[in-house]
mmCIF file of C-alpha atoms and ligand atoms in Angstrom:
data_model
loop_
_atom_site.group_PDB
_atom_site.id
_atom_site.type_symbol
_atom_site.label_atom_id
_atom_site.label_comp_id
_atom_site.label_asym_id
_atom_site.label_seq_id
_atom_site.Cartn_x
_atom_site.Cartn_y
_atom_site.Cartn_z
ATOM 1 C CA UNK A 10 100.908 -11.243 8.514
ATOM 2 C CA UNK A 11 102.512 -10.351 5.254
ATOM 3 C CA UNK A 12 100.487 -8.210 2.599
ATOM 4 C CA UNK A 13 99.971 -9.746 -0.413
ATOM 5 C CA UNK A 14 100.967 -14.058 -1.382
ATOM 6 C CA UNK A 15 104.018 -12.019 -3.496
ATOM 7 C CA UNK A 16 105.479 -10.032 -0.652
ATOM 8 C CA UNK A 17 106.460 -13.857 0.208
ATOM 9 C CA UNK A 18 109.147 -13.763 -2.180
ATOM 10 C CA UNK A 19 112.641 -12.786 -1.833
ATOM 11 C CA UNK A 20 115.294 -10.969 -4.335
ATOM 12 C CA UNK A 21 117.744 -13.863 -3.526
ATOM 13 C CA UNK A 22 118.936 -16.559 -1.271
ATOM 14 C CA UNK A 23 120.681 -14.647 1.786
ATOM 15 C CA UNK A 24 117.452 -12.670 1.969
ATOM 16 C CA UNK A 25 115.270 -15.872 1.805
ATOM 17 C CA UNK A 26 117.278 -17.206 4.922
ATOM 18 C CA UNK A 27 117.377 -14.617 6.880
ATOM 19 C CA UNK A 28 113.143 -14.386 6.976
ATOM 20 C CA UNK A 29 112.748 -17.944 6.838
ATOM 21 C CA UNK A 30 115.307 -18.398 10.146
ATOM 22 C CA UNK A 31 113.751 -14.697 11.954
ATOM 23 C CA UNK A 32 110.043 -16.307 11.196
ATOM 24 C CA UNK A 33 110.998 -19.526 12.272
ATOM 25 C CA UNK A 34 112.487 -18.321 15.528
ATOM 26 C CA UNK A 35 109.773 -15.881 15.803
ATOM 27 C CA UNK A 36 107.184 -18.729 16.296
ATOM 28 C CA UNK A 37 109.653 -19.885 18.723
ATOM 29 C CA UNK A 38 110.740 -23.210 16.565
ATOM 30 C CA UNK A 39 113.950 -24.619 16.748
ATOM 31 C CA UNK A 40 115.953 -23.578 14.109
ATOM 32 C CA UNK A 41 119.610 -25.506 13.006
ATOM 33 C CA UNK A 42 121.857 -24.435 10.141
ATOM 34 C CA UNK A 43 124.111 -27.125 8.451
ATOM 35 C CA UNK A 44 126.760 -25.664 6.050
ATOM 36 C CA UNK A 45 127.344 -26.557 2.450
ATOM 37 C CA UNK A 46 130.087 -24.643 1.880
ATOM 38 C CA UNK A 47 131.050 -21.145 2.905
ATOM 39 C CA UNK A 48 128.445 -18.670 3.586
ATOM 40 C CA UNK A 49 125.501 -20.835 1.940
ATOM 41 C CA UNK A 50 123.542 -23.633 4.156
ATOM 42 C CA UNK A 51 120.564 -25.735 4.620
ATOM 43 C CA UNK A 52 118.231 -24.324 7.665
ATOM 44 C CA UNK A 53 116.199 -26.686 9.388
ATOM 45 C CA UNK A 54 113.140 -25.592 11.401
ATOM 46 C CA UNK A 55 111.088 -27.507 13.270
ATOM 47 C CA UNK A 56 107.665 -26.869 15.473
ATOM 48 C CA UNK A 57 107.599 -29.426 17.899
ATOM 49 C CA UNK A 58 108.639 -33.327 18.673
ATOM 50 C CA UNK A 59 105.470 -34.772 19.475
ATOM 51 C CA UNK A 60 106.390 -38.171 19.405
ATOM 52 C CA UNK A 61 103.050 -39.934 18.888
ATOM 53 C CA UNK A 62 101.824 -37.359 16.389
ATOM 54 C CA UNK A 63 102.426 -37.228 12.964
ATOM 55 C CA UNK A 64 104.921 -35.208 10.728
ATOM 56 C CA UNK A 65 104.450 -32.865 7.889
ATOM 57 C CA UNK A 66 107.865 -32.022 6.126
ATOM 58 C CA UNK A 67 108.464 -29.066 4.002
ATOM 59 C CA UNK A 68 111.283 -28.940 1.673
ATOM 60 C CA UNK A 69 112.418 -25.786 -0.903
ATOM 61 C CA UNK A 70 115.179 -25.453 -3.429
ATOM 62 C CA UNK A 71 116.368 -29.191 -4.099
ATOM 63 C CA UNK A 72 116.872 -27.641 -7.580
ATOM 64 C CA UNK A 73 118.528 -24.264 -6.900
ATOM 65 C CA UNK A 74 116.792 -21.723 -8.850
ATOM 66 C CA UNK A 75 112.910 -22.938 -7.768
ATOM 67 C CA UNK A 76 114.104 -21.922 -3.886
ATOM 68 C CA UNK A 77 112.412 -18.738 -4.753
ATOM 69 C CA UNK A 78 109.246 -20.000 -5.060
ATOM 70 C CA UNK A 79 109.743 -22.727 -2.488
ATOM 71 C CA UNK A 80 111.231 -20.607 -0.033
ATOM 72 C CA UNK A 81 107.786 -18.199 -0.328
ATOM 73 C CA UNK A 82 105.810 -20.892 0.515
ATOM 74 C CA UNK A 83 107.621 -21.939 3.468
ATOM 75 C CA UNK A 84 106.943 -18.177 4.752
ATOM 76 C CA UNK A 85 103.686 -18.107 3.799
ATOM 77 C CA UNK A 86 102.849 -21.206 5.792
ATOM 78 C CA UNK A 87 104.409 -19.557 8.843
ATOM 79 C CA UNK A 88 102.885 -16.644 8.054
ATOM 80 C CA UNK A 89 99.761 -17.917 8.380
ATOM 81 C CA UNK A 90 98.601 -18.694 11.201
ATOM 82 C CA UNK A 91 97.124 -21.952 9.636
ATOM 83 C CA UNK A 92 99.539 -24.677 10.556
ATOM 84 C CA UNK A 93 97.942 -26.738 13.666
ATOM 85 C CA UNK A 94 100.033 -27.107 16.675
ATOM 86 C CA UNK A 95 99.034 -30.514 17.538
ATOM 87 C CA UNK A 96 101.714 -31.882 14.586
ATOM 88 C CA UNK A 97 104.887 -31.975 14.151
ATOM 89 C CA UNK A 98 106.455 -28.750 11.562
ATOM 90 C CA UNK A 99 109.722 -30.117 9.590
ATOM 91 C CA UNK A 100 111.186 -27.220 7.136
ATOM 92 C CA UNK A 101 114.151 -27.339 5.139
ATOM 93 C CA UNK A 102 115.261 -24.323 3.573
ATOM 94 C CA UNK A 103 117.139 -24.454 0.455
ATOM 95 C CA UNK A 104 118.407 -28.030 -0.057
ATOM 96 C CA UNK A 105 120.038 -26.815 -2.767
ATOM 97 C CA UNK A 106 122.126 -23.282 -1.153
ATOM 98 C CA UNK A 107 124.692 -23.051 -4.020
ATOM 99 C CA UNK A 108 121.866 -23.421 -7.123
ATOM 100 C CA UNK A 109 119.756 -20.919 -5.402
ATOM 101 C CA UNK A 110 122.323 -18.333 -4.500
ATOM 102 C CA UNK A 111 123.986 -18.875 -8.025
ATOM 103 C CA UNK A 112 120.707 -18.889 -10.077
ATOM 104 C CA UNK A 113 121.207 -22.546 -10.924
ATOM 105 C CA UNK A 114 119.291 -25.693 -11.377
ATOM 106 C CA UNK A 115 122.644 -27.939 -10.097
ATOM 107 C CA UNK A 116 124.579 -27.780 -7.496
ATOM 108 C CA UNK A 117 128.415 -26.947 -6.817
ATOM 109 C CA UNK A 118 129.384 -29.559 -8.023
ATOM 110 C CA UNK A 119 127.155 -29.694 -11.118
ATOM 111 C CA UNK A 120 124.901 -32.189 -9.354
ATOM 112 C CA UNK A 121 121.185 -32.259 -10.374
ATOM 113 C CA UNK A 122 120.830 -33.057 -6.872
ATOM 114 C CA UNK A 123 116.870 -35.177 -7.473
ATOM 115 C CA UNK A 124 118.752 -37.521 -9.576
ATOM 116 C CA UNK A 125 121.706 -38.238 -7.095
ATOM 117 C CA UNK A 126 119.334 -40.142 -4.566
ATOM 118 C CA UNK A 127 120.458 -43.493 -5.219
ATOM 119 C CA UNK A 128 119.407 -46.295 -3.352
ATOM 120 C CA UNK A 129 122.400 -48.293 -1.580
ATOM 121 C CA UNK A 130 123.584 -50.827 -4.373
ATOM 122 C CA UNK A 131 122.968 -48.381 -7.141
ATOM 123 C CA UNK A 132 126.075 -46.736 -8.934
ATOM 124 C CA UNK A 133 127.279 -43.992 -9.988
ATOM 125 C CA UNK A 134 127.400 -44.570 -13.740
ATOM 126 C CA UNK A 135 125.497 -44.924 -17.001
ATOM 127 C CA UNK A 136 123.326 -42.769 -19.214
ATOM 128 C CA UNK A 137 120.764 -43.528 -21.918
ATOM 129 C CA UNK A 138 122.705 -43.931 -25.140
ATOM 130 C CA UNK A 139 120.502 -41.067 -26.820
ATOM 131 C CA UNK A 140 121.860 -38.878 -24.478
ATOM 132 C CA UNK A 141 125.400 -39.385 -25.299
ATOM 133 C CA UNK A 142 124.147 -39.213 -29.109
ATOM 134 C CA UNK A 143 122.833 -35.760 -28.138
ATOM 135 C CA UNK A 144 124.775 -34.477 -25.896
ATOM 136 C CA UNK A 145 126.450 -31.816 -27.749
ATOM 137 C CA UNK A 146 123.492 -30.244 -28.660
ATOM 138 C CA UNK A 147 122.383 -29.764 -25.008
ATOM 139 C CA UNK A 148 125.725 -29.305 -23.402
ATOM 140 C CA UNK A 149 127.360 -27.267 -26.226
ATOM 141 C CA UNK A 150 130.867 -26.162 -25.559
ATOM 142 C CA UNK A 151 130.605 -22.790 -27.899
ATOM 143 C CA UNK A 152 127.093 -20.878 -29.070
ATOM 144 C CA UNK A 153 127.432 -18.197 -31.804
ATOM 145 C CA UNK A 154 125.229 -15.862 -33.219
ATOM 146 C CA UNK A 155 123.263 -18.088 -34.497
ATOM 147 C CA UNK A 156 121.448 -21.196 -32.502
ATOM 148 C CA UNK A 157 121.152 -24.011 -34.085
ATOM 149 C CA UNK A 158 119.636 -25.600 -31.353
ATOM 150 C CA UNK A 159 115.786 -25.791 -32.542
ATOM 151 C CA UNK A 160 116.587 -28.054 -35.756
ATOM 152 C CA UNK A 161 119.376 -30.014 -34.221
ATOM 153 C CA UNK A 162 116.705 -31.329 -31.632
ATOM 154 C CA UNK A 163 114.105 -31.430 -34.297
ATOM 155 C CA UNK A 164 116.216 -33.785 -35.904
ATOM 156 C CA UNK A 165 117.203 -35.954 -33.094
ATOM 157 C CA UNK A 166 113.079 -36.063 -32.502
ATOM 158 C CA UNK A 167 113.040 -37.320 -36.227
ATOM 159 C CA UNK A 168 115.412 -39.873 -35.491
ATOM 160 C CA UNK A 169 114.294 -41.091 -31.913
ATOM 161 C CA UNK A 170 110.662 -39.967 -30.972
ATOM 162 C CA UNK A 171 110.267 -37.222 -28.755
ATOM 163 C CA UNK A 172 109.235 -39.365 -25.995
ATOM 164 C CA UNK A 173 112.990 -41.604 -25.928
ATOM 165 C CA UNK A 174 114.588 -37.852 -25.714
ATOM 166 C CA UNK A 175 112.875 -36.798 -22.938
ATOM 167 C CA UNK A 176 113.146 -39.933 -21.096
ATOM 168 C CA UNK A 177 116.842 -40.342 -22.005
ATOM 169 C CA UNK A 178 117.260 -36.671 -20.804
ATOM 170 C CA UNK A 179 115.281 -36.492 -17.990
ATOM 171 C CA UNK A 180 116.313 -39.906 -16.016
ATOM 172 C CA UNK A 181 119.693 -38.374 -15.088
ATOM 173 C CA UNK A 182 123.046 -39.518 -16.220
ATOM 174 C CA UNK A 183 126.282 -40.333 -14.451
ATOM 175 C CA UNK A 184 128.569 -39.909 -17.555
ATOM 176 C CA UNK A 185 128.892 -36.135 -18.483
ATOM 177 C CA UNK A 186 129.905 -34.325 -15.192
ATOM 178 C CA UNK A 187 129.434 -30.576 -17.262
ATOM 179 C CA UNK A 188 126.128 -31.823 -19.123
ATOM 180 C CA UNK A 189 122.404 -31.234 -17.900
ATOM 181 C CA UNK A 190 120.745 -34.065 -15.624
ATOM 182 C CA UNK A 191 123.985 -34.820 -14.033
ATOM 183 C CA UNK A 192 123.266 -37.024 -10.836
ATOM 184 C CA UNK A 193 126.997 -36.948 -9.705
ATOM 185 C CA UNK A 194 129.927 -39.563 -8.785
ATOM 186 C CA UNK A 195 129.042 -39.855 -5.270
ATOM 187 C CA UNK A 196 126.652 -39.316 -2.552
ATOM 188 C CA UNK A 197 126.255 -35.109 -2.642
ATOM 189 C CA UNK A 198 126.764 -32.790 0.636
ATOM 190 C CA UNK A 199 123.121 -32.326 0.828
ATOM 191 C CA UNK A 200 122.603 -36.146 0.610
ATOM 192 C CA UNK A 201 125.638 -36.683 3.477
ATOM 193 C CA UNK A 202 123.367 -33.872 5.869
ATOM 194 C CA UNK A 203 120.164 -35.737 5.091
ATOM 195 C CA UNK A 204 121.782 -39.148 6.031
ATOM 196 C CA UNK A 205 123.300 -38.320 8.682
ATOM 197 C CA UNK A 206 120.404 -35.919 10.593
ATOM 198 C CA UNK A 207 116.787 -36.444 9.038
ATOM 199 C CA UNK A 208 116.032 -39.625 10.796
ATOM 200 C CA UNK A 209 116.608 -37.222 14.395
ATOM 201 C CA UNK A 210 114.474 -34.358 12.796
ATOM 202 C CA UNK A 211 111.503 -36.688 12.189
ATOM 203 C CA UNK A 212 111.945 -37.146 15.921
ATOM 204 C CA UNK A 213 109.295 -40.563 17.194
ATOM 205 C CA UNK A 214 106.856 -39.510 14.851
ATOM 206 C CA UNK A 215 105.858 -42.652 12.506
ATOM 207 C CA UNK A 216 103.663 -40.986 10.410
ATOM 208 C CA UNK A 217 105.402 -38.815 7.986
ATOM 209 C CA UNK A 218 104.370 -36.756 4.801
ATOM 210 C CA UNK A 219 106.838 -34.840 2.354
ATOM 211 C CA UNK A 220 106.180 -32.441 0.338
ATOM 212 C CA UNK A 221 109.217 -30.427 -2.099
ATOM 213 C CA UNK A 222 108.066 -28.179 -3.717
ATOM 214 C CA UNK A 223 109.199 -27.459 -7.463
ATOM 215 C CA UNK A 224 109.044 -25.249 -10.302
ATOM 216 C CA UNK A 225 109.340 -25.206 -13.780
ATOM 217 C CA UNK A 226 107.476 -28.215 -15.425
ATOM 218 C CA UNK A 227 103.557 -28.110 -16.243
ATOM 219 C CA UNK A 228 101.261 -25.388 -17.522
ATOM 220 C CA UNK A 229 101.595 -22.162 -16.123
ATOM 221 C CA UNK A 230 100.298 -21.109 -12.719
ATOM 222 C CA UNK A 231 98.783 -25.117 -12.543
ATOM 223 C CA UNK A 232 100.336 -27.974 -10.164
ATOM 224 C CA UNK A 233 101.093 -31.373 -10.275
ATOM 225 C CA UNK A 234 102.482 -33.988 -7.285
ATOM 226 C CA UNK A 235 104.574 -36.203 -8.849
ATOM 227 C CA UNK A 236 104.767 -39.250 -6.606
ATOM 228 C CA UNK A 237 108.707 -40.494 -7.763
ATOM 229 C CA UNK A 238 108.385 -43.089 -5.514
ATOM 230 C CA UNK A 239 106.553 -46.889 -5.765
ATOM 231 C CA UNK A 240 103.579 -47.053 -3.246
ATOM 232 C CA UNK A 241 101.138 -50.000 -2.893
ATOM 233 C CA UNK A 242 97.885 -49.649 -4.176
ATOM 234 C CA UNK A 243 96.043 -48.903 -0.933
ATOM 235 C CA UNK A 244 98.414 -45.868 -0.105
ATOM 236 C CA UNK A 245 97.704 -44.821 -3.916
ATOM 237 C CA UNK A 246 94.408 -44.663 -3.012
ATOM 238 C CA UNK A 247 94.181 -43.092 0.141
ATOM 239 C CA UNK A 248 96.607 -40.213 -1.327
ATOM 240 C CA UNK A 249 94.231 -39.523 -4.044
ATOM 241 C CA UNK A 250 91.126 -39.323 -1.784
ATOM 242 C CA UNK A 251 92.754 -36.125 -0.273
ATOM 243 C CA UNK A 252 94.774 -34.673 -2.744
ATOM 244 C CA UNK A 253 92.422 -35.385 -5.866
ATOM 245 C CA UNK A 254 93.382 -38.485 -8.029
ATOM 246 C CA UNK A 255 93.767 -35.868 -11.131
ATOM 247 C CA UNK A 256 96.838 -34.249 -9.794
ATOM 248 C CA UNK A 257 98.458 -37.337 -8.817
ATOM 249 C CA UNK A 258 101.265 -38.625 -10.894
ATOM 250 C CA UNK A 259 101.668 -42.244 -9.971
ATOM 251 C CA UNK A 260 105.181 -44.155 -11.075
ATOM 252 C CA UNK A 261 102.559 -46.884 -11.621
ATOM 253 C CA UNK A 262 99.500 -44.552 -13.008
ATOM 254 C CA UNK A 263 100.617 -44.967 -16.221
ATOM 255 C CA UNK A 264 100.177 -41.557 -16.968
ATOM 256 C CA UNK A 265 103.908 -40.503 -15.665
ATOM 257 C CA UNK A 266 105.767 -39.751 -18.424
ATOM 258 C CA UNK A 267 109.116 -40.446 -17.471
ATOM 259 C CA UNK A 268 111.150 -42.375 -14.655
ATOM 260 C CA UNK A 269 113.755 -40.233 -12.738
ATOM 261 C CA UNK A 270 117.210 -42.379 -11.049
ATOM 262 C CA UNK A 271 118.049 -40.745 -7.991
ATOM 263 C CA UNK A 272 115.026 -38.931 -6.837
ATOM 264 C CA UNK A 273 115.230 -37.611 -3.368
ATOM 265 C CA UNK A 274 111.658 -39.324 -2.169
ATOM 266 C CA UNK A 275 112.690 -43.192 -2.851
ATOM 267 C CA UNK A 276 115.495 -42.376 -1.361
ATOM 268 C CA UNK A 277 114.038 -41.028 2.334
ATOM 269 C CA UNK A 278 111.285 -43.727 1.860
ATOM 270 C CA UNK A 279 114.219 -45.910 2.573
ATOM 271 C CA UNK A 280 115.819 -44.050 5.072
ATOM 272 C CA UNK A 281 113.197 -43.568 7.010
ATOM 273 C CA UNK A 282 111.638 -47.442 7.320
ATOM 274 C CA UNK A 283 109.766 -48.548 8.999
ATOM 275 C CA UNK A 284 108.072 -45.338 9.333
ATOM 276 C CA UNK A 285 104.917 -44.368 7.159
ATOM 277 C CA UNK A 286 106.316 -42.026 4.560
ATOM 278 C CA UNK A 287 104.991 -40.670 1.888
ATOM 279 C CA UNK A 288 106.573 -38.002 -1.125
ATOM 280 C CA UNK A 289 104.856 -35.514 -3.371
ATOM 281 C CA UNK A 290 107.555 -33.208 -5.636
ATOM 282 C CA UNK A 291 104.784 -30.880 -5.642
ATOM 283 C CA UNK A 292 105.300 -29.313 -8.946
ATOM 284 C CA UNK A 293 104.067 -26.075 -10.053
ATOM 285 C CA UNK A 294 103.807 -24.995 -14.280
ATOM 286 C CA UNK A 295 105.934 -22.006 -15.217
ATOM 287 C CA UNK A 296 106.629 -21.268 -19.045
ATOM 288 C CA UNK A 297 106.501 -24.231 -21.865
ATOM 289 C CA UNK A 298 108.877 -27.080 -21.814
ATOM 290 C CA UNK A 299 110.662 -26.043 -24.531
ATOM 291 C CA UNK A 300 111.430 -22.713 -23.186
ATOM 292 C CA UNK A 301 112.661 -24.452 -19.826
ATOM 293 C CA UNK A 302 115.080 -26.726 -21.645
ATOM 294 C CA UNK A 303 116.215 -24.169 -23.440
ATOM 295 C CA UNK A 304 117.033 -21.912 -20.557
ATOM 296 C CA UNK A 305 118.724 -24.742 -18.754
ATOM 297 C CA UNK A 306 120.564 -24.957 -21.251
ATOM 298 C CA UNK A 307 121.949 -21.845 -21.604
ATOM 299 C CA UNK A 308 122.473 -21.213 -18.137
ATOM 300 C CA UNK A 309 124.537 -24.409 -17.972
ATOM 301 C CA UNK A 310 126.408 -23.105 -21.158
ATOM 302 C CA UNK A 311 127.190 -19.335 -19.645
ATOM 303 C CA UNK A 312 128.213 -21.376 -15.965
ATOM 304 C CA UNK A 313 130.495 -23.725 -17.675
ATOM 305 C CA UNK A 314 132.344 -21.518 -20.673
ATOM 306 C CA UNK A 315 131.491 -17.655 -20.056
ATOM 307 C CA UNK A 316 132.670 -15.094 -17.294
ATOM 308 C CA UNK A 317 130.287 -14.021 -14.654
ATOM 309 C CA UNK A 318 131.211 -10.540 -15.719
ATOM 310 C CA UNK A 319 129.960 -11.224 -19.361
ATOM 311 C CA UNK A 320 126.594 -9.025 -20.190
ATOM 312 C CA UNK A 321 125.206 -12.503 -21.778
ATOM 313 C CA UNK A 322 125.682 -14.534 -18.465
ATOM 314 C CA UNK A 323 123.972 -12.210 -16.615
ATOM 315 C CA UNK A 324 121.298 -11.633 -18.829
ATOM 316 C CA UNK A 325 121.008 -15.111 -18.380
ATOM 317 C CA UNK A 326 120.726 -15.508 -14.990
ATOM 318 C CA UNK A 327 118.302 -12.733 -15.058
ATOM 319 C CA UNK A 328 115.917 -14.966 -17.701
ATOM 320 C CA UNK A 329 116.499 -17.979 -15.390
ATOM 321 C CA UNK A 330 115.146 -16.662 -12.472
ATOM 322 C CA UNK A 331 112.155 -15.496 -14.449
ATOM 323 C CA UNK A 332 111.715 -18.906 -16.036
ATOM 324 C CA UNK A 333 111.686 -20.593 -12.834
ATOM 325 C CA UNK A 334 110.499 -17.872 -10.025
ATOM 326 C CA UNK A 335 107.946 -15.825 -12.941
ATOM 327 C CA UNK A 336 107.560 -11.848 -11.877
ATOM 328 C CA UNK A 337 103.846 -11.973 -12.399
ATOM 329 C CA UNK A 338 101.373 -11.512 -9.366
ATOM 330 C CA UNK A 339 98.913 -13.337 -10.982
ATOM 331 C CA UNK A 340 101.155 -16.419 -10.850
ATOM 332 C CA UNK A 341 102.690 -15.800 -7.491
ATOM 333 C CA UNK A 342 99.746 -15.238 -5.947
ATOM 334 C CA UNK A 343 98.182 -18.316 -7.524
ATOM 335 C CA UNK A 344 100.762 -20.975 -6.664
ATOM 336 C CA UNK A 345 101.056 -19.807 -3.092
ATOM 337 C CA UNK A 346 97.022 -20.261 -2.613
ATOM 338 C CA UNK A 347 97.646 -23.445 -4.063
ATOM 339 C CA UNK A 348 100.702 -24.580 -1.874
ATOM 340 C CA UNK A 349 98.868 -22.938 1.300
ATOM 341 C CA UNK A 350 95.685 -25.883 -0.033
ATOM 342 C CA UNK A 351 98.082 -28.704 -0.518
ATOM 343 C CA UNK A 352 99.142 -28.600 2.822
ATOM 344 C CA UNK A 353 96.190 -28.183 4.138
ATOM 345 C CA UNK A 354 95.361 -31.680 2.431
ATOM 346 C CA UNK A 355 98.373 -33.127 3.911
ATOM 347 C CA UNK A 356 97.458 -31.872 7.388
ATOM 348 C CA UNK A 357 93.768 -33.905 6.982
ATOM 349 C CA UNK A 358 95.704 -37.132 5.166
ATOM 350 C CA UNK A 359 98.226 -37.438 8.025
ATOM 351 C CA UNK A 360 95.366 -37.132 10.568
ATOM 352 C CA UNK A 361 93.484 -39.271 9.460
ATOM 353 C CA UNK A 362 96.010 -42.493 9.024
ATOM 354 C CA UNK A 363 97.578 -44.500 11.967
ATOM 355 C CA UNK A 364 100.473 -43.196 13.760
HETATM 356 ZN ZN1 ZN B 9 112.764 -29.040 -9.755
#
């Protein structure tokens, strides 16, 4: 047993992997590692293949710089002694190895890898015309002394509502391979590994519940499970009798406020048919919205147009990490308690549903 929720978090990514495959191992799972590109991968570990018992899959850093916190709950589940043996353990560390090794939301290849899920059919291309309209304000090529960020975009709101923005940002484009929200040209690495192995991790099991666990959007230290994917009503229902209707963001709710292209859970829905599957991006509230957007910004600006060596880049990365992994014990040791609950709510949902 670890001290304290906090001593759950690493410094960085090689240190995050190298507890989360020791614990793993440790508890005598099976552990795989699939590589991304040189020394970064995703590890996979799983508890058991009980084939007529259900699943509960565990996913960190599909957006690089939240593996942090992702990553600390993963070790604090394994650390806890908590997680029944009778079903089936899936983790996978750091979907995103590059972004959280590199302090970044994207990966490698500039890939904002929840909006490069798309369903077969779907293509690579298109992006909200607002977002071309704005895109040199949140991609900007050059940033002096001064920012002129703040009433650029409070212009743009004049002009299209705040509400168009953030969709038109936030849905993903295909057009602007340097910008923000970039879903990529092609299926990603991480997307190729998933393809090609997830069905074989789920093993027999039928019964299958997914949680990825986020950071950065929300009020601080608070959580949300955005559902991303379209669910009939009775599944609706039975999700919110064990996870609490009030935390539930439903594509259908009507109180989402924006549709994503390319999300990782509609994706796996598909993959994995006919098997009962079920997604939560289990999102936990950092620092205001406009502070994130800002930092994303900035970080994408010092990647893209500044050497690493530059003080301002890595003052950067320094402010990103607190944006999206915040220092505070009082946080830390509030959204692990939280995580540790939600899966304890997953563990009763998947019991209690046919396998
Ligand atoms: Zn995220």
């Amino acid at each position: 047993m670890t001290d304290s929720p906090a001593s759950n978090f690493s410094p960085n990514y090689y240190t995050a992997r190298d507890r989360f495959c020791s614990r793993a191992a440790e508890l005598g799972w099976q552990t795989d590692s699939y590589s991304v590109m040189e020394d970064l991968s995703i590890d996979v570990a799983i508890s058991a293949s009980l084939p007529s018992r259900p699943t509960i899959l565990v996913s960190s850093g599909l957006h690089g710089g939240e593996g942090f916190f992702g990553a600390a709950v993963q070790l604090a589940l394994m650390d806890s002694g908590s997680l029944a043996t009778d079903l089936n353990w899936v983790f996978i560390h750091a979907l995103n190895p590059y972004g959280f090794a590199h302090l970044r939301r994207c990966n490698e290849d500039n890939i904002d890898l929840n909006r490069n899920f798309l369903l077969p059919g779907e293509e690579y291309r298109g992006s909200s015309p607002i977002y071309g309209k704005i895109s040199t304000v949140l991609n900007p090529e050059r940033l002096g002394s001064i920012d002129w960020f703040v009433p650029q975009m409070l212009g743009a709101i004049a002009k299209y509502k705040l509400a168009n923005i953030w969709q038109a940002v936030a849905e993903g484009q295909y057009d602007f391979p340097q910008g923000l929200f970039f879903g990529g040209q092609a299926a990603s690495k991480t997307q190729q590994i998933l393809q090609e192995h997830l069905p074989q991790w789920m093993g027999e099991s039928q019964n299958i519940l997914h949680l990825d666990f986020h950071t950065g959007l929300g009020k601080w230290g608070t959580y949300q499970l955005l559902m991303d994917t379209v669910v009939t009503p009775a599944e609706l229902q039975n999700l919110q009798a064990y996870f609490g209707a009030e935390y539930i963001l439903a594509v259908d709710g009507g109180k989402k406020k924006y549709q994503v292209r390319g999300n990782i859970g509609q994706w796996t829905r598909q993959l994995l048919q006919p098997r009962n599957y079920n997604y939560f991006c289990a999102e936990f509230g950092t620092y205001s919205f406009a502070k994130v957007l800002m930092m994303l910004r900035q970080e994408n600006y010092v990647h893209n147009w500044l050497a690493a060596t530059d003080p301002v880049y890595l003052r950067t990365k320094e402010q990103m990490k607190e944006i999206f992994c915040p220092e505070s014990e009082q946080w830390r040791s509030r959204v692990i308690a939280q995580s540790v609950e939600i899966v304890a709510q997953a563990d009763r949902a998947v019991r209690d549903r046919p396998n």
